PDB file of C-alpha atoms and ligand atoms in Angstrom:
ATOM      1  CA  MET A 108     -26.009  54.836  48.619  1.00 46.00           C
ATOM      2  CA  ASN A 109     -26.723  55.062  52.322  1.00 47.00           C
ATOM      3  CA  SER A 110     -23.665  57.069  53.304  1.00 50.00           C
ATOM      4  CA  PRO A 111     -21.651  59.450  51.129  1.00 56.00           C
ATOM      5  CA  HIS A 112     -18.203  57.839  51.489  1.00 66.00           C
ATOM      6  CA  PRO A 113     -18.414  54.297  52.815  1.00 81.00           C
ATOM      7  CA  ASP A 114     -15.175  52.312  52.928  1.00 94.00           C
ATOM      8  CA  PRO A 115     -14.898  49.858  50.004  1.00 97.00           C
ATOM      9  CA  PHE A 116     -15.815  46.866  52.162  1.00 97.00           C
ATOM     10  CA  SER A 117     -18.995  48.517  53.457  1.00 96.00           C
ATOM     11  CA  LEU A 118     -19.856  49.528  49.907  1.00 97.00           C
ATOM     12  CA  ALA A 119     -19.503  45.863  48.881  1.00 98.00           C
ATOM     13  CA  ASP A 120     -21.863  44.911  51.727  1.00 97.00           C
ATOM     14  CA  GLU A 121     -24.373  47.477  50.463  1.00 97.00           C
ATOM     15  CA  ALA A 122     -24.089  46.156  46.925  1.00 98.00           C
ATOM     16  CA  ALA A 123     -24.540  42.566  48.156  1.00 98.00           C
ATOM     17  CA  ALA A 124     -27.708  43.584  50.008  1.00 98.00           C
ATOM     18  CA  ALA A 125     -29.046  45.304  46.877  1.00 98.00           C
ATOM     19  CA  LEU A 126     -28.129  42.217  44.837  1.00 98.00           C
ATOM     20  CA  ALA A 127     -30.048  39.943  47.198  1.00 98.00           C
ATOM     21  CA  GLU A 128     -33.057  42.215  46.998  1.00 98.00           C
ATOM     22  CA  ARG A 129     -32.971  42.619  43.218  1.00 98.00           C
ATOM     23  CA  THR A 130     -32.278  38.936  42.397  1.00 98.00           C
ATOM     24  CA  GLY A 131     -34.446  37.375  45.108  1.00 98.00           C
ATOM     25  CA  GLN A 132     -31.458  35.163  45.999  1.00 98.00           C
ATOM     26  CA  ALA A 133     -30.385  35.646  49.623  1.00 98.00           C
ATOM     27  CA  THR A 134     -26.939  34.288  48.803  1.00 98.00           C
ATOM     28  CA  HIS A 135     -24.867  33.143  45.834  1.00 98.00           C
ATOM     29  CA  ASP A 136     -22.341  30.310  45.827  1.00 98.00           C
ATOM     30  CA  ALA A 137     -19.945  31.276  43.047  1.00 98.00           C
ATOM     31  CA  VAL A 138     -19.198  34.289  40.898  1.00 98.00           C
ATOM     32  CA  VAL A 139     -18.090  34.284  37.282  1.00 98.00           C
ATOM     33  CA  VAL A 140     -16.551  37.507  35.987  1.00 97.00           C
ATOM     34  CA  LEU A 141     -16.772  37.595  32.213  1.00 95.00           C
ATOM     35  CA  GLY A 142     -13.880  39.283  30.460  1.00 92.00           C
ATOM     36  CA  SER A 143     -13.641  40.685  26.950  1.00 84.00           C
ATOM     37  CA  GLY A 144     -15.364  38.385  24.514  1.00 77.00           C
ATOM     38  CA  TRP A 145     -16.722  36.045  27.197  1.00 87.00           C
ATOM     39  CA  ALA A 146     -20.116  37.813  27.466  1.00 84.00           C
ATOM     40  CA  ALA A 147     -21.855  35.334  25.170  1.00 83.00           C
ATOM     41  CA  THR A 148     -21.049  32.436  27.523  1.00 89.00           C
ATOM     42  CA  ALA A 149     -23.565  33.879  30.012  1.00 86.00           C
ATOM     43  CA  ASP A 150     -26.322  32.517  27.767  1.00 85.00           C
ATOM     44  CA  GLY A 151     -26.571  28.785  28.204  1.00 91.00           C
ATOM     45  CA  LEU A 152     -24.920  28.382  31.601  1.00 96.00           C
ATOM     46  CA  GLY A 153     -28.216  27.468  33.226  1.00 97.00           C
ATOM     47  CA  GLU A 154     -31.601  28.788  34.264  1.00 97.00           C
ATOM     48  CA  VAL A 155     -31.502  32.580  34.571  1.00 97.00           C
ATOM     49  CA  LEU A 156     -33.191  33.480  37.860  1.00 97.00           C
ATOM     50  CA  ALA A 157     -32.680  37.249  37.589  1.00 97.00           C
ATOM     51  CA  ASP A 158     -30.998  39.851  35.376  1.00 96.00           C
ATOM     52  CA  VAL A 159     -30.052  43.134  37.062  1.00 97.00           C
ATOM     53  CA  PRO A 160     -28.315  46.084  35.346  1.00 96.00           C
ATOM     54  CA  LEU A 161     -24.853  46.189  36.908  1.00 95.00           C
ATOM     55  CA  ASP A 162     -24.915  49.948  37.305  1.00 93.00           C
ATOM     56  CA  ASP A 163     -28.119  49.733  39.383  1.00 96.00           C
ATOM     57  CA  LEU A 164     -25.970  48.225  42.162  1.00 97.00           C
ATOM     58  CA  PRO A 165     -24.071  50.525  44.547  1.00 97.00           C
ATOM     59  CA  GLY A 166     -20.500  51.156  43.438  1.00 97.00           C
ATOM     60  CA  PHE A 167     -20.729  49.589  39.972  1.00 96.00           C
ATOM     61  CA  PRO A 168     -20.033  51.820  36.981  1.00 94.00           C
ATOM     62  CA  ALA A 169     -21.555  50.678  33.670  1.00 87.00           C
ATOM     63  CA  PRO A 170     -18.986  48.667  31.672  1.00 81.00           C
ATOM     64  CA  THR A 171     -17.549  50.752  28.832  1.00 84.00           C
ATOM     65  CA  VAL A 172     -15.379  48.168  27.086  1.00 81.00           C
ATOM     66  CA  ALA A 173     -16.625  46.500  23.879  1.00 78.00           C
ATOM     67  CA  GLY A 174     -17.535  42.881  24.507  1.00 75.00           C
ATOM     68  CA  HIS A 175     -18.694  43.563  28.081  1.00 83.00           C
ATOM     69  CA  ARG A 176     -22.325  43.691  29.112  1.00 86.00           C
ATOM     70  CA  ASN A 177     -24.040  45.803  31.784  1.00 92.00           C
ATOM     71  CA  SER A 178     -25.620  42.870  33.514  1.00 94.00           C
ATOM     72  CA  ALA A 179     -25.465  40.880  36.743  1.00 96.00           C
ATOM     73  CA  LEU A 180     -27.178  37.547  36.199  1.00 97.00           C
ATOM     74  CA  SER A 181     -28.266  35.114  38.854  1.00 98.00           C
ATOM     75  CA  VAL A 182     -28.076  31.685  37.235  1.00 98.00           C
ATOM     76  CA  ALA A 183     -28.839  28.204  38.566  1.00 98.00           C
ATOM     77  CA  VAL A 184     -26.085  25.888  37.305  1.00 97.00           C
ATOM     78  CA  GLY A 185     -26.869  22.480  38.762  1.00 96.00           C
ATOM     79  CA  ASP A 186     -26.921  23.081  42.511  1.00 96.00           C
ATOM     80  CA  THR A 187     -24.687  26.146  42.257  1.00 97.00           C
ATOM     81  CA  THR A 188     -26.408  29.515  42.453  1.00 98.00           C
ATOM     82  CA  THR A 189     -24.053  31.523  40.300  1.00 98.00           C
ATOM     83  CA  LEU A 190     -23.606  35.259  40.009  1.00 98.00           C
ATOM     84  CA  VAL A 191     -22.449  36.143  36.501  1.00 97.00           C
ATOM     85  CA  LEU A 192     -20.976  39.611  36.148  1.00 96.00           C
ATOM     86  CA  GLY A 193     -21.135  40.549  32.471  1.00 93.00           C
ATOM     87  CA  GLY A 194     -18.339  43.055  32.642  1.00 89.00           C
ATOM     88  CA  ARG A 195     -15.599  44.467  34.804  1.00 94.00           C
ATOM     89  CA  SER A 196     -13.812  47.729  35.493  1.00 95.00           C
ATOM     90  CA  HIS A 197     -10.171  48.199  34.563  1.00 96.00           C
ATOM     91  CA  LEU A 198      -7.394  50.448  35.801  1.00 97.00           C
ATOM     92  CA  TYR A 199      -6.860  51.715  32.256  1.00 96.00           C
ATOM     93  CA  GLU A 200     -10.367  53.175  32.249  1.00 94.00           C
ATOM     94  CA  GLY A 201      -9.220  55.454  35.049  1.00 96.00           C
ATOM     95  CA  HIS A 202     -11.082  53.574  37.762  1.00 96.00           C
ATOM     96  CA  PRO A 203      -9.462  53.416  41.189  1.00 97.00           C
ATOM     97  CA  VAL A 204      -8.384  50.032  42.535  1.00 98.00           C
ATOM     98  CA  PRO A 205     -11.394  49.692  44.912  1.00 97.00           C
ATOM     99  CA  THR A 206     -13.729  50.042  41.921  1.00 97.00           C
ATOM    100  CA  VAL A 207     -11.735  47.467  39.939  1.00 98.00           C
ATOM    101  CA  VAL A 208     -12.143  44.870  42.719  1.00 98.00           C
ATOM    102  CA  HIS A 209     -15.666  45.890  43.772  1.00 98.00           C
ATOM    103  CA  GLY A 210     -17.311  43.055  41.824  1.00 98.00           C
ATOM    104  CA  VAL A 211     -15.415  40.286  43.574  1.00 98.00           C
ATOM    105  CA  ARG A 212     -15.795  41.931  46.989  1.00 98.00           C
ATOM    106  CA  THR A 213     -19.538  42.259  46.406  1.00 98.00           C
ATOM    107  CA  ALA A 214     -19.819  38.651  45.274  1.00 98.00           C
ATOM    108  CA  ILE A 215     -17.946  37.402  48.332  1.00 98.00           C
ATOM    109  CA  ALA A 216     -20.132  39.566  50.587  1.00 98.00           C
ATOM    110  CA  ALA A 217     -23.081  37.878  48.839  1.00 98.00           C
ATOM    111  CA  GLY A 218     -21.761  34.491  49.946  1.00 98.00           C
ATOM    112  CA  CYS A 219     -19.575  33.382  47.052  1.00 98.00           C
ATOM    113  CA  GLY A 220     -16.716  31.131  48.138  1.00 98.00           C
ATOM    114  CA  VAL A 221     -15.517  30.606  44.583  1.00 98.00           C
ATOM    115  CA  ALA A 222     -14.513  33.254  42.048  1.00 99.00           C
ATOM    116  CA  ILE A 223     -14.000  32.300  38.414  1.00 98.00           C
ATOM    117  CA  LEU A 224     -12.194  35.147  36.695  1.00 98.00           C
ATOM    118  CA  THR A 225     -12.075  35.085  32.909  1.00 97.00           C
ATOM    119  CA  ASN A 226     -10.221  37.333  30.522  1.00 95.00           C
ATOM    120  CA  ALA A 227      -8.896  37.680  27.016  1.00 92.00           C
ATOM    121  CA  ALA A 228      -5.133  37.792  26.826  1.00 95.00           C
ATOM    122  CA  GLY A 229      -2.164  37.892  24.543  1.00 93.00           C
ATOM    123  CA  GLY A 230      -0.274  34.613  24.351  1.00 95.00           C
ATOM    124  CA  LEU A 231       3.509  34.354  24.614  1.00 96.00           C
ATOM    125  CA  ASN A 232       3.644  30.604  23.999  1.00 94.00           C
ATOM    126  CA  PRO A 233       3.926  30.135  20.219  1.00 89.00           C
ATOM    127  CA  ALA A 234       2.301  26.692  20.536  1.00 90.00           C
ATOM    128  CA  TRP A 235      -1.019  28.274  21.577  1.00 91.00           C
ATOM    129  CA  PRO A 236      -3.332  29.173  18.713  1.00 85.00           C
ATOM    130  CA  VAL A 237      -5.760  32.055  18.865  1.00 86.00           C
ATOM    131  CA  GLY A 238      -8.882  30.722  20.603  1.00 89.00           C
ATOM    132  CA  GLN A 239      -6.893  28.589  23.086  1.00 93.00           C
ATOM    133  CA  PRO A 240      -8.289  28.650  26.655  1.00 96.00           C
ATOM    134  CA  VAL A 241      -5.566  28.506  29.335  1.00 97.00           C
ATOM    135  CA  VAL A 242      -5.971  27.847  33.073  1.00 98.00           C
ATOM    136  CA  LEU A 243      -3.980  30.286  35.187  1.00 98.00           C
ATOM    137  CA  ARG A 244      -1.353  28.618  37.353  1.00 98.00           C
ATOM    138  CA  ASP A 245      -0.043  31.837  38.875  1.00 98.00           C
ATOM    139  CA  GLN A 246       0.253  35.534  38.170  1.00 98.00           C
ATOM    140  CA  LEU A 247       2.616  38.478  37.955  1.00 98.00           C
ATOM    141  CA  ASN A 248       0.963  41.639  39.244  1.00 98.00           C
ATOM    142  CA  LEU A 249       2.795  44.269  37.204  1.00 98.00           C
ATOM    143  CA  THR A 250       0.150  46.967  37.588  1.00 98.00           C
ATOM    144  CA  GLY A 251       2.087  48.765  40.298  1.00 98.00           C
ATOM    145  CA  ALA A 252      -1.130  48.762  42.303  1.00 98.00           C
ATOM    146  CA  SER A 253      -2.699  46.498  44.926  1.00 98.00           C
ATOM    147  CA  PRO A 254      -6.094  46.238  46.603  1.00 98.00           C
ATOM    148  CA  MET A 255      -4.150  45.737  49.849  1.00 97.00           C
ATOM    149  CA  ALA A 256      -2.493  49.170  49.642  1.00 96.00           C
ATOM    150  CA  GLY A 257      -4.187  52.136  51.237  1.00 94.00           C
ATOM    151  CA  PRO A 258      -6.089  52.342  54.505  1.00 94.00           C
ATOM    152  CA  PRO A 259      -6.021  49.051  56.433  1.00 94.00           C
ATOM    153  CA  PRO A 260      -9.045  46.776  56.031  1.00 95.00           C
ATOM    154  CA  PRO A 261     -11.691  47.360  58.716  1.00 94.00           C
ATOM    155  CA  PRO A 262     -11.279  45.364  61.954  1.00 94.00           C
ATOM    156  CA  ASP A 263     -13.937  42.839  60.954  1.00 94.00           C
ATOM    157  CA  ARG A 264     -11.967  41.820  57.836  1.00 95.00           C
ATOM    158  CA  PRO A 265      -8.691  39.951  57.505  1.00 97.00           C
ATOM    159  CA  ALA A 266      -5.542  42.054  57.789  1.00 96.00           C
ATOM    160  CA  ARG A 267      -3.452  42.846  54.716  1.00 95.00           C
ATOM    161  CA  PHE A 268      -0.269  40.883  53.836  1.00 95.00           C
ATOM    162  CA  VAL A 269      -2.459  38.188  52.361  1.00 96.00           C
ATOM    163  CA  ASP A 270      -0.686  34.914  51.544  1.00 97.00           C
ATOM    164  CA  LEU A 271      -0.661  34.359  47.767  1.00 98.00           C
ATOM    165  CA  THR A 272       1.160  31.015  47.700  1.00 98.00           C
ATOM    166  CA  GLU A 273      -1.934  29.467  46.141  1.00 98.00           C
ATOM    167  CA  ALA A 274      -3.424  32.449  44.349  1.00 98.00           C
ATOM    168  CA  TYR A 275      -5.171  30.088  41.956  1.00 99.00           C
ATOM    169  CA  SER A 276      -6.809  27.126  43.657  1.00 98.00           C
ATOM    170  CA  MET A 277      -5.325  23.663  43.057  1.00 98.00           C
ATOM    171  CA  ARG A 278      -8.784  22.187  43.641  1.00 98.00           C
ATOM    172  CA  LEU A 279     -10.478  24.359  41.040  1.00 98.00           C
ATOM    173  CA  ARG A 280      -7.673  23.845  38.524  1.00 98.00           C
ATOM    174  CA  GLY A 281      -8.214  20.111  38.987  1.00 98.00           C
ATOM    175  CA  LEU A 282     -11.922  20.493  38.264  1.00 98.00           C
ATOM    176  CA  ALA A 283     -11.141  22.454  35.106  1.00 98.00           C
ATOM    177  CA  HIS A 284      -8.847  19.658  33.915  1.00 98.00           C
ATOM    178  CA  GLN A 285     -11.551  17.082  34.696  1.00 98.00           C
ATOM    179  CA  VAL A 286     -13.927  18.962  32.416  1.00 98.00           C
ATOM    180  CA  ASP A 287     -11.415  19.631  29.616  1.00 97.00           C
ATOM    181  CA  SER A 288      -8.323  17.465  29.994  1.00 97.00           C
ATOM    182  CA  SER A 289      -6.364  19.131  27.194  1.00 95.00           C
ATOM    183  CA  LEU A 290      -6.299  22.591  28.812  1.00 97.00           C
ATOM    184  CA  PRO A 291      -2.784  23.990  29.284  1.00 98.00           C
ATOM    185  CA  GLU A 292      -1.771  26.131  32.255  1.00 98.00           C
ATOM    186  CA  GLY A 293       0.130  29.380  32.249  1.00 98.00           C
ATOM    187  CA  ILE A 294       1.321  32.384  34.208  1.00 98.00           C
ATOM    188  CA  TYR A 295      -0.636  35.590  33.581  1.00 98.00           C
ATOM    189  CA  ALA A 296       1.075  38.958  33.694  1.00 98.00           C
ATOM    190  CA  GLY A 297      -1.385  41.739  34.516  1.00 98.00           C
ATOM    191  CA  LEU A 298      -0.377  45.224  33.400  1.00 98.00           C
ATOM    192  CA  LEU A 299      -1.982  48.651  33.692  1.00 98.00           C
ATOM    193  CA  GLY A 300      -2.746  48.470  29.968  1.00 95.00           C
ATOM    194  CA  GLY A 301      -4.414  51.034  27.798  1.00 94.00           C
ATOM    195  CA  ALA A 302      -1.998  50.102  25.046  1.00 94.00           C
ATOM    196  CA  TYR A 303      -0.651  46.759  23.931  1.00 92.00           C
ATOM    197  CA  GLU A 304       2.991  45.977  24.598  1.00 94.00           C
ATOM    198  CA  THR A 305       5.938  46.704  22.402  1.00 94.00           C
ATOM    199  CA  PRO A 306       7.833  43.656  21.142  1.00 93.00           C
ATOM    200  CA  ALA A 307      10.635  44.580  23.587  1.00 95.00           C
ATOM    201  CA  GLU A 308       8.183  44.535  26.490  1.00 96.00           C
ATOM    202  CA  VAL A 309       6.852  41.156  25.391  1.00 95.00           C
ATOM    203  CA  ARG A 310      10.404  39.752  25.343  1.00 96.00           C
ATOM    204  CA  MET A 311      10.910  41.176  28.844  1.00 97.00           C
ATOM    205  CA  LEU A 312       7.688  39.562  30.080  1.00 97.00           C
ATOM    206  CA  GLY A 313       8.769  36.226  28.657  1.00 97.00           C
ATOM    207  CA  GLY A 314      12.025  36.558  30.589  1.00 98.00           C
ATOM    208  CA  LEU A 315      10.009  37.196  33.749  1.00 98.00           C
ATOM    209  CA  GLY A 316       8.146  33.922  33.279  1.00 97.00           C
ATOM    210  CA  ALA A 317       4.894  35.151  31.765  1.00 98.00           C
ATOM    211  CA  ASP A 318       2.914  32.950  29.368  1.00 98.00           C
ATOM    212  CA  LEU A 319      -0.009  35.361  28.988  1.00 98.00           C
ATOM    213  CA  VAL A 320      -0.352  39.120  29.145  1.00 97.00           C
ATOM    214  CA  GLY A 321      -3.440  41.174  29.849  1.00 97.00           C
ATOM    215  CA  MET A 322      -4.944  44.192  31.549  1.00 97.00           C
ATOM    216  CA  SER A 323      -7.168  42.711  34.244  1.00 98.00           C
ATOM    217  CA  THR A 324      -7.707  39.909  36.776  1.00 98.00           C
ATOM    218  CA  VAL A 325      -4.613  40.186  38.982  1.00 98.00           C
ATOM    219  CA  LEU A 326      -6.067  42.749  41.404  1.00 98.00           C
ATOM    220  CA  GLU A 327      -9.360  40.861  41.611  1.00 98.00           C
ATOM    221  CA  THR A 328      -7.468  37.672  42.456  1.00 99.00           C
ATOM    222  CA  ILE A 329      -5.626  39.389  45.314  1.00 98.00           C
ATOM    223  CA  ALA A 330      -8.877  40.903  46.647  1.00 98.00           C
ATOM    224  CA  ALA A 331     -10.632  37.528  46.470  1.00 98.00           C
ATOM    225  CA  ARG A 332      -7.803  35.705  48.263  1.00 98.00           C
ATOM    226  CA  HIS A 333      -7.770  38.383  50.956  1.00 98.00           C
ATOM    227  CA  LEU A 334     -11.408  37.515  51.715  1.00 98.00           C
ATOM    228  CA  GLY A 335     -10.780  33.769  51.580  1.00 98.00           C
ATOM    229  CA  ALA A 336     -12.452  32.844  48.287  1.00 98.00           C
ATOM    230  CA  GLU A 337     -10.942  30.180  46.038  1.00 98.00           C
ATOM    231  CA  VAL A 338     -10.013  31.540  42.608  1.00 99.00           C
ATOM    232  CA  LEU A 339     -10.002  29.947  39.178  1.00 98.00           C
ATOM    233  CA  GLY A 340      -8.530  32.073  36.394  1.00 98.00           C
ATOM    234  CA  ILE A 341      -9.075  31.301  32.736  1.00 98.00           C
ATOM    235  CA  SER A 342      -7.575  33.245  29.866  1.00 97.00           C
ATOM    236  CA  LEU A 343      -8.704  32.998  26.294  1.00 94.00           C
ATOM    237  CA  VAL A 344      -5.736  33.606  24.028  1.00 93.00           C
ATOM    238  CA  THR A 345      -7.111  35.974  21.440  1.00 87.00           C
ATOM    239  CA  ASN A 346      -3.881  37.187  19.925  1.00 84.00           C
ATOM    240  CA  ALA A 347      -0.194  36.416  19.853  1.00 78.00           C
ATOM    241  CA  ALA A 348       1.489  39.011  22.078  1.00 82.00           C
ATOM    242  CA  ALA A 349       3.242  41.706  20.058  1.00 75.00           C
ATOM    243  CA  GLY A 350       6.191  40.358  18.139  1.00 74.00           C
ATOM    244  CA  MET A 351       5.214  36.715  18.808  1.00 73.00           C
ATOM    245  CA  GLY A 352       2.979  36.384  15.752  1.00 73.00           C
ATOM    246  CA  ASN A 353       3.084  38.122  12.415  1.00 61.00           C
ATOM    247  CA  GLU A 354       0.124  40.469  12.666  1.00 64.00           C
ATOM    248  CA  ASN A 355      -0.641  43.763  14.336  1.00 65.00           C
ATOM    249  CA  LEU A 356      -3.167  43.715  17.180  1.00 63.00           C
ATOM    250  CA  ASP A 357      -6.687  45.009  17.071  1.00 69.00           C
ATOM    251  CA  HIS A 358      -9.712  44.604  19.313  1.00 72.00           C
ATOM    252  CA  ALA A 359     -12.045  43.295  16.571  1.00 77.00           C
ATOM    253  CA  GLU A 360      -9.737  40.282  16.089  1.00 72.00           C
ATOM    254  CA  VAL A 361      -9.963  39.644  19.823  1.00 67.00           C
ATOM    255  CA  LEU A 362     -13.761  39.596  19.785  1.00 73.00           C
ATOM    256  CA  GLU A 363     -13.909  37.276  16.765  1.00 78.00           C
ATOM    257  CA  ALA A 364     -11.523  34.767  18.368  1.00 76.00           C
ATOM    258  CA  ALA A 365     -13.666  34.766  21.505  1.00 75.00           C
ATOM    259  CA  ARG A 366     -16.852  34.222  19.534  1.00 79.00           C
ATOM    260  CA  ALA A 367     -15.425  31.174  17.781  1.00 85.00           C
ATOM    261  CA  ALA A 368     -14.244  29.635  21.072  1.00 90.00           C
ATOM    262  CA  GLY A 369     -17.586  30.286  22.810  1.00 90.00           C
ATOM    263  CA  PRO A 370     -18.999  26.747  22.948  1.00 92.00           C
ATOM    264  CA  ARG A 371     -15.802  25.300  24.430  1.00 93.00           C
ATOM    265  CA  MET A 372     -15.648  28.024  27.088  1.00 95.00           C
ATOM    266  CA  LEU A 373     -19.308  27.614  27.923  1.00 95.00           C
ATOM    267  CA  ALA A 374     -18.867  23.870  28.458  1.00 96.00           C
ATOM    268  CA  LEU A 375     -15.826  24.521  30.632  1.00 97.00           C
ATOM    269  CA  LEU A 376     -17.579  27.046  32.875  1.00 98.00           C
ATOM    270  CA  ARG A 377     -20.701  24.933  33.195  1.00 97.00           C
ATOM    271  CA  GLY A 378     -18.712  21.794  33.926  1.00 98.00           C
ATOM    272  CA  VAL A 379     -16.704  23.462  36.690  1.00 98.00           C
ATOM    273  CA  LEU A 380     -19.762  25.096  38.273  1.00 98.00           C
ATOM    274  CA  GLU A 381     -21.650  21.770  38.282  1.00 97.00           C
ATOM    275  CA  ARG A 382     -18.758  20.067  40.066  1.00 97.00           C
ATOM    276  CA  LEU A 383     -18.192  22.628  42.834  1.00 97.00           C
TER     277      LEU A 383
HETATM  278  I1  LIG B  63      -7.217  40.372  24.362  1.00 94.07           I
HETATM  279  O1  LIG B  63      -1.509  41.291  23.880  1.00 94.07           O
HETATM  280  C1  LIG B  63      -5.540  41.052  24.930  1.00 94.07           C
HETATM  281  N1  LIG B  63      -5.425  41.769  26.028  1.00 94.07           N
HETATM  282  N2  LIG B  63      -1.616  43.719  27.742  1.00 94.07           N
HETATM  283  N3  LIG B  63      -1.558  42.482  25.792  1.00 94.07           N
HETATM  284  C2  LIG B  63      -2.245  43.004  26.839  1.00 94.07           C
HETATM  285  N4  LIG B  63      -3.537  42.819  26.995  1.00 94.07           N
HETATM  286  C3  LIG B  63      -4.154  42.092  26.091  1.00 94.07           C
HETATM  287  C4  LIG B  63      -3.513  41.537  24.991  1.00 94.07           C
HETATM  288  C5  LIG B  63      -2.141  41.738  24.830  1.00 94.07           C
HETATM  289  N5  LIG B  63      -4.417  40.891  24.274  1.00 94.07           N
END
């Protein structure tokens, strides 16, 4: 790190410079953030140009969550030079909001105009089986936090009060449906997490309009929109939200559902990246 306490935007610039140096790619076009269980889709997206340990880059802690991988890949997918972040940081790990959104800010500083944010989520729609990918249509940020709270962005960045009317890009959602026309859409509720919901909380979330519930993504989406990137969100339903199915929740079940859905998710990501 060049300075002891850079603001989060300067830290993202530093990380983007380190990324360019370590990958040999002056810029990237799109970033894919791989959520729980999505790590395997990194293999097969395209030609791997570079593989850098995430925690070698300024501001990136090593991922601690099972199913994440400590790796930033530079991958050629058709004409799209793609940065694939093998893991992310979550609020429930105790990371501050700037750390949680550091990956997307770094990617955008590296040139990415498109952010594809993936996650594993609980499904509230009983018609969705485990292993169902769902395109995010909108979100409920129920974390109680925001990347736009705190000191104002520096003068060379957009002001806060970012417009979130189109949090998830119509254009990118259209591309996803071109690739896989049977994909449903849903509203993702992002919570602090650390524990799954009670059945009462799941009923409440359904009343609020949520179709999916998880512990990530929503802050990254806000940070990406603030900096002008288009966002595509994709959830993999890996469990029925508590009280919606007939089983208790455990993380091993989540990882197995993701593994089985891997080929479909890989084709979806590759197809979207090739069409950008
Ligand atoms: I995977 O049911 C996965 N992540 N909050 N609730 C929340 N996060 C999740 C869930 C779930 N499943």
